[in-house]
PDB file of C-alpha atoms and ligand atoms in Angstrom:
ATOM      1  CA  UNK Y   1       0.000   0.000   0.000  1.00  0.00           C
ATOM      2  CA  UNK Y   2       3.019   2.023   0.228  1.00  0.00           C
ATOM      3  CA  UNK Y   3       5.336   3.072  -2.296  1.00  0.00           C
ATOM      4  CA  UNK Y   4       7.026  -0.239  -2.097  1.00  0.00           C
ATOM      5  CA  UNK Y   5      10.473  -0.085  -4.524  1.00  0.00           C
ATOM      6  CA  UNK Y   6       9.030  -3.493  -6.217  1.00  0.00           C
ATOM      7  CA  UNK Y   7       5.060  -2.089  -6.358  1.00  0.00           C
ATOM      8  CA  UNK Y   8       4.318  -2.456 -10.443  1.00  0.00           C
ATOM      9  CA  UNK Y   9       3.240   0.514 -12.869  1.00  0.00           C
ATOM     10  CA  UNK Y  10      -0.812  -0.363 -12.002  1.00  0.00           C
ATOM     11  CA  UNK Y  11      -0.520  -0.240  -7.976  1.00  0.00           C
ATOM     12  CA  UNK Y  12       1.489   2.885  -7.719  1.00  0.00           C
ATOM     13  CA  UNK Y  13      -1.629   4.345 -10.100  1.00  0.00           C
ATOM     14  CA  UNK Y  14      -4.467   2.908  -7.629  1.00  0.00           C
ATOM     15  CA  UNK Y  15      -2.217   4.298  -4.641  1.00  0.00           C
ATOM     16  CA  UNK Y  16      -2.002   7.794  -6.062  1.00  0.00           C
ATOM     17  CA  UNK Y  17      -6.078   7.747  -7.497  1.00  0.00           C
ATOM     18  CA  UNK Y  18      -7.223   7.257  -4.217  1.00  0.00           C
ATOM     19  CA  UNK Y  19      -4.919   9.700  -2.490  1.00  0.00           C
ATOM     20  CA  UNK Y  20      -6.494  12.131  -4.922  1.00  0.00           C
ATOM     21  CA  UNK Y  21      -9.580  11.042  -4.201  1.00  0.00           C
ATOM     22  CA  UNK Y  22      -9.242  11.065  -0.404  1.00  0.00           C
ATOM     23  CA  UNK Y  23      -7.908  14.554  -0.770  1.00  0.00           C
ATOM     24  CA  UNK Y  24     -11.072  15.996  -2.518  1.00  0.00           C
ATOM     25  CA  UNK Y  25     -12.971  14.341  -0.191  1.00  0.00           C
ATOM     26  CA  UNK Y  26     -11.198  16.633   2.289  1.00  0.00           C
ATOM     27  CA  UNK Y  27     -11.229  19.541   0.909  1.00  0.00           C
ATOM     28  CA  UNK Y  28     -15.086  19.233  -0.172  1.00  0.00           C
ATOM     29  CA  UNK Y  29     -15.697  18.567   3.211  1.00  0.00           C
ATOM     30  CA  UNK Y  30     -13.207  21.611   4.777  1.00  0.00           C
ATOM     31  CA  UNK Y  31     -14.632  24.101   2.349  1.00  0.00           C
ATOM     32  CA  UNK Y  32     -18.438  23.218   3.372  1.00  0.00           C
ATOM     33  CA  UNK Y  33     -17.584  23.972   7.382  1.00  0.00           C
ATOM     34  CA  UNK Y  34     -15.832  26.851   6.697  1.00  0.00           C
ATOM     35  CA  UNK Y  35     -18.920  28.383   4.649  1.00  0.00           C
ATOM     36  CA  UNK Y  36     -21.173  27.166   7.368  1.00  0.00           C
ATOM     37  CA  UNK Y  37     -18.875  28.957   9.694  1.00  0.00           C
ATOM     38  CA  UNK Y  38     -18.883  32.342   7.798  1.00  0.00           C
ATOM     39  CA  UNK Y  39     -22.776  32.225   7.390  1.00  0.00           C
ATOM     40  CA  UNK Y  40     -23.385  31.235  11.526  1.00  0.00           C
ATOM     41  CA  UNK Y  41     -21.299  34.507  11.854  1.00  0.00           C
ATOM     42  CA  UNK Y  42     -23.072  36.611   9.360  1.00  0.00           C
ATOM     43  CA  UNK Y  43     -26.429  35.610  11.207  1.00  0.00           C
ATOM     44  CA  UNK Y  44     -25.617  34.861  14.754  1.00  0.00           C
ATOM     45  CA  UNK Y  45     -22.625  37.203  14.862  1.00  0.00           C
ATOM     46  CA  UNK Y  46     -20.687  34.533  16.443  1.00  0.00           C
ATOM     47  CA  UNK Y  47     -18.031  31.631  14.906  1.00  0.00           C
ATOM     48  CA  UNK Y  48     -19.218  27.845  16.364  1.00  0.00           C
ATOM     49  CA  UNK Y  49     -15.627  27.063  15.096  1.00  0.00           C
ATOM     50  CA  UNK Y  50     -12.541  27.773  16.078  1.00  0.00           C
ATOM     51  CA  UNK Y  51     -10.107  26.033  13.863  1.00  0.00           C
ATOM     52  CA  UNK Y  52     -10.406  22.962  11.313  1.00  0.00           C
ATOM     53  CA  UNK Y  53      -7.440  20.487  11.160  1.00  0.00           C
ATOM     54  CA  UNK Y  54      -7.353  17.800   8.207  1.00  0.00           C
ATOM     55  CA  UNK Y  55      -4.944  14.701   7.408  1.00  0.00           C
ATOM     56  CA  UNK Y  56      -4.850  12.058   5.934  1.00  0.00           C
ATOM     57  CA  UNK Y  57      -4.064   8.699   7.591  1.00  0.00           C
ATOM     58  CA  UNK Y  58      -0.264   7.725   6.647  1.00  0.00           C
ATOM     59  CA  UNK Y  59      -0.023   3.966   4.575  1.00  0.00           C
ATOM     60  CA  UNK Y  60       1.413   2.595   8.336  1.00  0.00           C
ATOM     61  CA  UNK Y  61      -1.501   3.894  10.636  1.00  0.00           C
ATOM     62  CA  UNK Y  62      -3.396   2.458   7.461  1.00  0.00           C
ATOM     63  CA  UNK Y  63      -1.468  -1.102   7.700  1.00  0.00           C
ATOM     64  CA  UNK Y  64      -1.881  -0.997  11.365  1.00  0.00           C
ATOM     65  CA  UNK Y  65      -5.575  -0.660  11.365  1.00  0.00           C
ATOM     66  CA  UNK Y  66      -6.081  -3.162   8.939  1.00  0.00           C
ATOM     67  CA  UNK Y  67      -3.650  -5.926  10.503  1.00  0.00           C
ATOM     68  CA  UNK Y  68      -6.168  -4.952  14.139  1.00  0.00           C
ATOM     69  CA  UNK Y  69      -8.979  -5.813  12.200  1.00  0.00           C
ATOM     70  CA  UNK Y  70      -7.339  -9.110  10.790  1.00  0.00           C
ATOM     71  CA  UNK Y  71      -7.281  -7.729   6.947  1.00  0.00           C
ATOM     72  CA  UNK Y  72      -4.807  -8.339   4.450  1.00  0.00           C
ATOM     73  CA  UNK Y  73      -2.865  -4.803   3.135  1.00  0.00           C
ATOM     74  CA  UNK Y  74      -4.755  -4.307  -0.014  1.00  0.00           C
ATOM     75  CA  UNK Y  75      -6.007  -0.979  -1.243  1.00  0.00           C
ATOM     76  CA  UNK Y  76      -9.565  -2.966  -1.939  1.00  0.00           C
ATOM     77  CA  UNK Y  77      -9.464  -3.267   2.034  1.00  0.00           C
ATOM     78  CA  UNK Y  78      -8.384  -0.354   3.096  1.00  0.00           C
ATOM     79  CA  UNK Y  79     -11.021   1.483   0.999  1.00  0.00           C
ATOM     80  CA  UNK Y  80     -14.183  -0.440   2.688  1.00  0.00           C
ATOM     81  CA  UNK Y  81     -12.760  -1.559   6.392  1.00  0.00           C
ATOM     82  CA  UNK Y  82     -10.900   1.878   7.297  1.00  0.00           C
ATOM     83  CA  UNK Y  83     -13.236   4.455   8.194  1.00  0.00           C
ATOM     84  CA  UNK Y  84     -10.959   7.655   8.947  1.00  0.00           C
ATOM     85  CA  UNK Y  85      -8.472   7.352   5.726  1.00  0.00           C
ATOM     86  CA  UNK Y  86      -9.422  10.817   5.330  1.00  0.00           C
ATOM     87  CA  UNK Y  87     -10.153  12.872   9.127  1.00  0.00           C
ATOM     88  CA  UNK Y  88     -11.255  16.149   9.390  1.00  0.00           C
ATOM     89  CA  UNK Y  89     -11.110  17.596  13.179  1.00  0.00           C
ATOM     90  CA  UNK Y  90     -13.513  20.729  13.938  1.00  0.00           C
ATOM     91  CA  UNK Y  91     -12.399  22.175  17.112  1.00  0.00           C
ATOM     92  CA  UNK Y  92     -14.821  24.324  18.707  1.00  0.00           C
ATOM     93  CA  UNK Y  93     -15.162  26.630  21.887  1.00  0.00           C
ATOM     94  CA  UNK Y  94     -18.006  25.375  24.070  1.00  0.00           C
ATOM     95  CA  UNK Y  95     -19.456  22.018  24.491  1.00  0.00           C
ATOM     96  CA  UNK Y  96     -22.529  23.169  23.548  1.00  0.00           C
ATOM     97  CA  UNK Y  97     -21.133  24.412  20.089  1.00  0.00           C
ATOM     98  CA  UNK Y  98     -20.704  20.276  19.055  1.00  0.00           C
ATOM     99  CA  UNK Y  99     -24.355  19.453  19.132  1.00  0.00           C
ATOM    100  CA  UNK Y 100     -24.629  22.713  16.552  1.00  0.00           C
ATOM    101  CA  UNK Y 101     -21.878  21.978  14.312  1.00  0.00           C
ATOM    102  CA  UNK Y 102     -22.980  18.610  14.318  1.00  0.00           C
ATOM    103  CA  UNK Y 103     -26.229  19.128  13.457  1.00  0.00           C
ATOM    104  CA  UNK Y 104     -25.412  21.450  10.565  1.00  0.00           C
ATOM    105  CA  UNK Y 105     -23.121  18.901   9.148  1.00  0.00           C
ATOM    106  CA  UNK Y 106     -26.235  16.315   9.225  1.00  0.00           C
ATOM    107  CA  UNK Y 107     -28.502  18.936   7.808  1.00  0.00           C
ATOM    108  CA  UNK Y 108     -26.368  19.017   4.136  1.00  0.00           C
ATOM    109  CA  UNK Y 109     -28.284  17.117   1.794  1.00  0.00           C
ATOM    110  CA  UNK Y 110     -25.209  16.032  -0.262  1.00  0.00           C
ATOM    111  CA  UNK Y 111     -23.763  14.431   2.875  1.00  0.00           C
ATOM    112  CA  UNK Y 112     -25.006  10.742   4.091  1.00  0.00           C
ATOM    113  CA  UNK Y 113     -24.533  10.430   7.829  1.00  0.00           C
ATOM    114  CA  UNK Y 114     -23.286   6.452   7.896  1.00  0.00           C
ATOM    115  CA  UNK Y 115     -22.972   6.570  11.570  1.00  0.00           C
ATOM    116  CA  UNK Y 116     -22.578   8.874  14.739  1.00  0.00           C
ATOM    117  CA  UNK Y 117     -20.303   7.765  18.030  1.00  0.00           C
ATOM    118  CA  UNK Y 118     -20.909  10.205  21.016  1.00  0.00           C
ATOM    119  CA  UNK Y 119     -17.569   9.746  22.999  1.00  0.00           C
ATOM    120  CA  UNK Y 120     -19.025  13.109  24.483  1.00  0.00           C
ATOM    121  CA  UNK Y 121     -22.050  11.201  26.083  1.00  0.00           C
ATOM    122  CA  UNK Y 122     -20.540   8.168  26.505  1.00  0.00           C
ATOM    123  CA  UNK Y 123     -17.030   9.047  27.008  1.00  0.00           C
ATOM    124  CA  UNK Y 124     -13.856   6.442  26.438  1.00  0.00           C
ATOM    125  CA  UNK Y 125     -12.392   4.552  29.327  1.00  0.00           C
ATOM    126  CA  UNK Y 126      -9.841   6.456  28.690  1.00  0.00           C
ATOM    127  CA  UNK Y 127     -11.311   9.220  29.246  1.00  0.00           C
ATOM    128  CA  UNK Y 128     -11.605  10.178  25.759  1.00  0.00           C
ATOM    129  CA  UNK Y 129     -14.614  12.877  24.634  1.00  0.00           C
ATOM    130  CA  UNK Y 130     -15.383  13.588  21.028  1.00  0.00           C
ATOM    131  CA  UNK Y 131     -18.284  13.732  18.662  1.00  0.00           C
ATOM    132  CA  UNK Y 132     -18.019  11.218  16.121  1.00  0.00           C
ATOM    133  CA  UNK Y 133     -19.631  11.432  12.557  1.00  0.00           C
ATOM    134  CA  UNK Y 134     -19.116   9.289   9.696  1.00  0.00           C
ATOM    135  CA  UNK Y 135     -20.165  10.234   6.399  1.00  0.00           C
ATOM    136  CA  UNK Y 136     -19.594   9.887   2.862  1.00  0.00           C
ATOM    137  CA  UNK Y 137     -18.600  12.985   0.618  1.00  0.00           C
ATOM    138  CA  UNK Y 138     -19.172  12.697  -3.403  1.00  0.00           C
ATOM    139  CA  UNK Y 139     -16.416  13.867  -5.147  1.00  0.00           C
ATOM    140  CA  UNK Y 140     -17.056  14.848  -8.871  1.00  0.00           C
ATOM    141  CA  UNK Y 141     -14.054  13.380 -11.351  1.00  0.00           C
ATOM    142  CA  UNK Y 142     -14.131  14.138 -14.803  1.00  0.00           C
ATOM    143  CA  UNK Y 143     -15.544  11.063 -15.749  1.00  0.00           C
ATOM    144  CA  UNK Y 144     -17.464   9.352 -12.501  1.00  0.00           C
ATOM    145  CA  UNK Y 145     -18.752  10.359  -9.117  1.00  0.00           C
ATOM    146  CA  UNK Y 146     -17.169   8.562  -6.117  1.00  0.00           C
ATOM    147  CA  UNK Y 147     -18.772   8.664  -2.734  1.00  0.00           C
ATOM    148  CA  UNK Y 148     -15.392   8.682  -0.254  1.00  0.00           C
ATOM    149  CA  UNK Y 149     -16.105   8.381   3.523  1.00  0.00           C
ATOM    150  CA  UNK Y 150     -14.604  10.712   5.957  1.00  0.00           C
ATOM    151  CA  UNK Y 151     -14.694  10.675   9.415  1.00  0.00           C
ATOM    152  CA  UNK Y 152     -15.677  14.499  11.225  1.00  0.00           C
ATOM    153  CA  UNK Y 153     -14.152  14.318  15.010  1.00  0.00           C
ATOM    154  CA  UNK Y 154     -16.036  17.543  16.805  1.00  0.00           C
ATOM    155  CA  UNK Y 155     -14.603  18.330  20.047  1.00  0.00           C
ATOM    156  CA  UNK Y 156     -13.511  21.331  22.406  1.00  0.00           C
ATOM    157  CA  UNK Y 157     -10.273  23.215  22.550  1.00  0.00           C
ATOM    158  CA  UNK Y 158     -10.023  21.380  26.058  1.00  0.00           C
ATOM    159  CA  UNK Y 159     -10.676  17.556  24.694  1.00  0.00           C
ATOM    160  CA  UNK Y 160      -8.352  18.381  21.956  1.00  0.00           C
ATOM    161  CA  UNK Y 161      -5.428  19.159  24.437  1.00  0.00           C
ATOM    162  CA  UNK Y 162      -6.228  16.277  26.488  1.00  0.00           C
ATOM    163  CA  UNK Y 163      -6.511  14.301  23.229  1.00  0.00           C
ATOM    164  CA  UNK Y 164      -3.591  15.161  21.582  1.00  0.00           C
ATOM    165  CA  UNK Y 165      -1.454  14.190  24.950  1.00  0.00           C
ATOM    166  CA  UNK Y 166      -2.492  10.901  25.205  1.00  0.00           C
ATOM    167  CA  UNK Y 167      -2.413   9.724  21.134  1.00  0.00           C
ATOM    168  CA  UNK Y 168       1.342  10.852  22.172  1.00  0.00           C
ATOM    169  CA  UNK Y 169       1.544   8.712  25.155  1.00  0.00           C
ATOM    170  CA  UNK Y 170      -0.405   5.810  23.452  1.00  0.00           C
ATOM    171  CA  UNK Y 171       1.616   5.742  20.965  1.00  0.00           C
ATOM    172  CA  UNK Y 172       4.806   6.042  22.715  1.00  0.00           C
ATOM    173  CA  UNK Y 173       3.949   3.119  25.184  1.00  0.00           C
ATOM    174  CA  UNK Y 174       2.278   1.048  22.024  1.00  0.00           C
ATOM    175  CA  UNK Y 175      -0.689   1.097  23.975  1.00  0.00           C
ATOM    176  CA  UNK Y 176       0.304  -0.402  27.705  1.00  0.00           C
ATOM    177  CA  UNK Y 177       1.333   2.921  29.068  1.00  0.00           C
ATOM    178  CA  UNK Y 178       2.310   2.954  33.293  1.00  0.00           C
ATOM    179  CA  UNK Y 179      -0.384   2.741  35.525  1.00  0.00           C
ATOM    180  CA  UNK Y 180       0.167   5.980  37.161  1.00  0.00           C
ATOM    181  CA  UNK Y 181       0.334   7.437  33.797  1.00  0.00           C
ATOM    182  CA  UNK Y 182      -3.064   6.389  32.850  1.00  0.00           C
ATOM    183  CA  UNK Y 183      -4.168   7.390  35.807  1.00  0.00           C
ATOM    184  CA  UNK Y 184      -2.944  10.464  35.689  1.00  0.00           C
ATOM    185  CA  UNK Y 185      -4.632  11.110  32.180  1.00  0.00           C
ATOM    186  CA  UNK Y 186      -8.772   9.865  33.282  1.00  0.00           C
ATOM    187  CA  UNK Y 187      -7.595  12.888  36.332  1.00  0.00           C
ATOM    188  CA  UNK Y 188      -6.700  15.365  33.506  1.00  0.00           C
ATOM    189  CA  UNK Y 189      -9.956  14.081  31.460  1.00  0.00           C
ATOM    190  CA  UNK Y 190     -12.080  14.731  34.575  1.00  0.00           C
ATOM    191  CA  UNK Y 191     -10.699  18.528  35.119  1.00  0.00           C
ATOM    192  CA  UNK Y 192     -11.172  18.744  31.313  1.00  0.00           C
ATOM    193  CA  UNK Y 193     -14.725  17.942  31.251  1.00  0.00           C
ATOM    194  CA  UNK Y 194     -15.120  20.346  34.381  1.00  0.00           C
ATOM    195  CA  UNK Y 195     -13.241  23.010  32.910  1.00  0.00           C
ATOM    196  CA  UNK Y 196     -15.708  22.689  29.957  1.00  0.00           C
ATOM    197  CA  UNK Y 197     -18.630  22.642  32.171  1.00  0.00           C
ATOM    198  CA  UNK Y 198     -17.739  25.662  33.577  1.00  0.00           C
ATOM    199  CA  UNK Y 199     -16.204  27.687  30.452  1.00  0.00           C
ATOM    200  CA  UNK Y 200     -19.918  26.753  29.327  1.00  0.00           C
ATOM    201  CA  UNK Y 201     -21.687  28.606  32.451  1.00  0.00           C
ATOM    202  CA  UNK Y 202     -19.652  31.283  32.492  1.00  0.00           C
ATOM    203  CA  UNK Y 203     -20.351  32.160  28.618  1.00  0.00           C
ATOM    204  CA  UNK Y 204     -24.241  31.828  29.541  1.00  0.00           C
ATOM    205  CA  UNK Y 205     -23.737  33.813  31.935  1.00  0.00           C
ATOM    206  CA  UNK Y 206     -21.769  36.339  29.987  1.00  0.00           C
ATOM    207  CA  UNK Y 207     -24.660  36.252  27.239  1.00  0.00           C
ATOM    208  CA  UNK Y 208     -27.864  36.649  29.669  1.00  0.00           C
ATOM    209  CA  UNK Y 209     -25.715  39.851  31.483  1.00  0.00           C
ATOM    210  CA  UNK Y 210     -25.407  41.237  27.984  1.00  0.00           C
ATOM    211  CA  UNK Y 211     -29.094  40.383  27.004  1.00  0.00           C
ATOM    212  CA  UNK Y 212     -30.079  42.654  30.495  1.00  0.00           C
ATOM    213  CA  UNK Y 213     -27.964  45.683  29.694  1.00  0.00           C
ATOM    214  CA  UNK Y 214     -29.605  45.331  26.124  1.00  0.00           C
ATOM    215  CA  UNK Y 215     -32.699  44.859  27.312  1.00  0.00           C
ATOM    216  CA  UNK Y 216     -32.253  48.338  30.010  1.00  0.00           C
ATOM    217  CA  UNK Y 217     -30.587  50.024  27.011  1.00  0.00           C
ATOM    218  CA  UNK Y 218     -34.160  49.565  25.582  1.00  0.00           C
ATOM    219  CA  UNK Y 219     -36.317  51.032  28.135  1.00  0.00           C
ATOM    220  CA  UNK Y 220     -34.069  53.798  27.883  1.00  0.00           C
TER     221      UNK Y 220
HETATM  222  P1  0O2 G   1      -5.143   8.182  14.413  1.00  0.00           P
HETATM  223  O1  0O2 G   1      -3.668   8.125  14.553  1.00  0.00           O
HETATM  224  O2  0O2 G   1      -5.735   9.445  14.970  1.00  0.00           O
HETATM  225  O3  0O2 G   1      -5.608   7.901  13.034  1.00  0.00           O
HETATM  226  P2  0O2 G   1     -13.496   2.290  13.257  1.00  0.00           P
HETATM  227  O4  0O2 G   1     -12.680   3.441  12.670  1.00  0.00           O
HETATM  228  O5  0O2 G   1     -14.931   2.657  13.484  1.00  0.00           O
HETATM  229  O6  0O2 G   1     -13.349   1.043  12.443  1.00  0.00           O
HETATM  230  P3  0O2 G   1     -12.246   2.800  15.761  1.00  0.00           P
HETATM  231  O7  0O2 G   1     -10.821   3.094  15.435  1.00  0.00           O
HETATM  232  O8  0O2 G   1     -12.485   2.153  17.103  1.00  0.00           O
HETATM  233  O9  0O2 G   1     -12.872   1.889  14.654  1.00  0.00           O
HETATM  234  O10 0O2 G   1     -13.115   4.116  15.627  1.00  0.00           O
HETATM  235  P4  0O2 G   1     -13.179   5.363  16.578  1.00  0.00           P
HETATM  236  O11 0O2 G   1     -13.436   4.988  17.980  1.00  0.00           O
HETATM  237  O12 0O2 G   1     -14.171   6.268  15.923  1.00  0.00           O
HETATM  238  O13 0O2 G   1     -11.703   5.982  16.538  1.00  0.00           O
HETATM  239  C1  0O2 G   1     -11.235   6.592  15.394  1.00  0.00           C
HETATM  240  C2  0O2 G   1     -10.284   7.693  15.760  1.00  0.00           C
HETATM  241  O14 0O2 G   1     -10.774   8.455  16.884  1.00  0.00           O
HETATM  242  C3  0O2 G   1      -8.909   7.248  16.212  1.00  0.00           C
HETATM  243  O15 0O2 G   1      -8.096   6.934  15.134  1.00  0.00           O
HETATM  244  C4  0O2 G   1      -8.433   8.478  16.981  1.00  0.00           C
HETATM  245  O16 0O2 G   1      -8.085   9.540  16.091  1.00  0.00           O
HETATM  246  C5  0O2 G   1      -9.698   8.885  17.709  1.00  0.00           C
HETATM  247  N1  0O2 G   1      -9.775   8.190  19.010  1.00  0.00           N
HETATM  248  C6  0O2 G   1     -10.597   7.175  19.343  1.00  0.00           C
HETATM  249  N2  0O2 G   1     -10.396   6.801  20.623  1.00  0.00           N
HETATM  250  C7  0O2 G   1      -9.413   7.585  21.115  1.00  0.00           C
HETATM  251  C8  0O2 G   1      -8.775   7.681  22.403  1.00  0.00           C
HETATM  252  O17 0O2 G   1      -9.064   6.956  23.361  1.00  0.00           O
HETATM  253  N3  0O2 G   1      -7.797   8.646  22.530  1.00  0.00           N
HETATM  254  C9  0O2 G   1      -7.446   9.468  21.492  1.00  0.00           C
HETATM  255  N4  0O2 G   1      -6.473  10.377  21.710  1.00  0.00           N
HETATM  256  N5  0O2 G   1      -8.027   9.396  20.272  1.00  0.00           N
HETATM  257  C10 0O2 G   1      -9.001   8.468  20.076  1.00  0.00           C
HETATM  258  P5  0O2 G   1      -6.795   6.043  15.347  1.00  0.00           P
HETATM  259  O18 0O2 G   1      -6.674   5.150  14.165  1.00  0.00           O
HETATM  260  O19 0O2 G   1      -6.824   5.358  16.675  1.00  0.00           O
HETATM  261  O20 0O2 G   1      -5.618   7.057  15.408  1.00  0.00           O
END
């Protein structure tokens, strides 16, 4: 699935077809938040999103997956039993902004939601809290349209710190990090979520003192 020195003429074409095709999904996906971004702003006068992040998954993570799931490294496989080839992460302020975003994304009629894991409601052992959407994208070639799948990860500034950390430390221990490490990290998960909880009632709060002063302004 890689580049391998002794791939023939026909893989390497496949490989670098659906890296194209990934790609579009990607941006086709990236350029539809970003103008759902801009109009929430023009009518709520206020951005649900705070920053986008897209990759794609490199031909190892790819391998890896597969070899989990007890597949054989072919591009065939890859393309129906790995969900998150192409990942697009919306990072957002306030919990409550991932119910929004979400909901716009299922709203587009050119999207089909294939399926939706709350890690927010149901968070990981781990400690792990995201919004999970799967959909498929079509992406118009010159001569065919291909439905690619790509997998939306909504979560807060906060989860994505606390994220981040431990795909580093998962990684680094292969998965069987130190006991007091994991520990450590479902501690740091619970002062996330609380940190969240109460970035989220102070914003309310925020909003209902400016509705008042608008509302005095008014009577004025
Ligand atoms: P990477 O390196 O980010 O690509 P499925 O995809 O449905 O067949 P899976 O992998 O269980 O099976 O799906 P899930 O739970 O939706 O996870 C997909 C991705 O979510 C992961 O991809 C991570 O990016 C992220 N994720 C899921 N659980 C955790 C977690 O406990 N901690 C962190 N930091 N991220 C998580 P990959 O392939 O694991 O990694």
């Amino acid at each position: 699935m890689e580049y391998r020195p002794d791939a023939n003429g026909e893989e390497v074409d496949r490989w670098k077809e659906v890296t194209l095709v990934y790609n579009s999904a990607l941006k086709e996906v990236g350029t539809k938040l970003e103008i759902l971004n801009d109009e929430f702003q023009h009518v709520h006068q206020y951005n649900p999103i705070e920053h986008i992040k897209s990759r794609l998954k490199s031909p190892e993570s790819i391998v890896q997956k597969l070899r989990s799931k007890g597949y054989e490294s072919t591009i065939e496989n890859m393309v129906e039993y790995v969900n998150d080839i192409a990942g697009v992460r919306v990072i957002c302020s306030f919990t409550s902004d991932i119910y929004r975003i979400a909901e716009m994304i299922t709203e587009q009629n050119d999207l089909t939601v294939l399926s939706v894991k709350d890690y927010f409601q149901n968070p990981k052992e781990s400690g792990y809290k995201s919004y999970h959407l799967l959909v498929t994208v079509p992406v118009f070639l010159s001569n065919r349209v291909v439905d690619v799948k790509v997998e939306i990860q909504i979560r807060t500034v906060a989860m994505d710190f606390w994220a981040s950390l431990e795909h580093k430390i998962r990684y680094k221990y292969a998965g069987n990090a130190p006991e007091h490490i994991r520990k450590a990290l479902v501690r740091c998960a619970s002062m996330v979520s609380n940190l969240d909880d109460e970035m989220l009632a102070l914003n309310r709060e925020i909003q209902r003192l400016e509705e008042e002063e608008k509302r005095d302004k008014n009577k004025d």
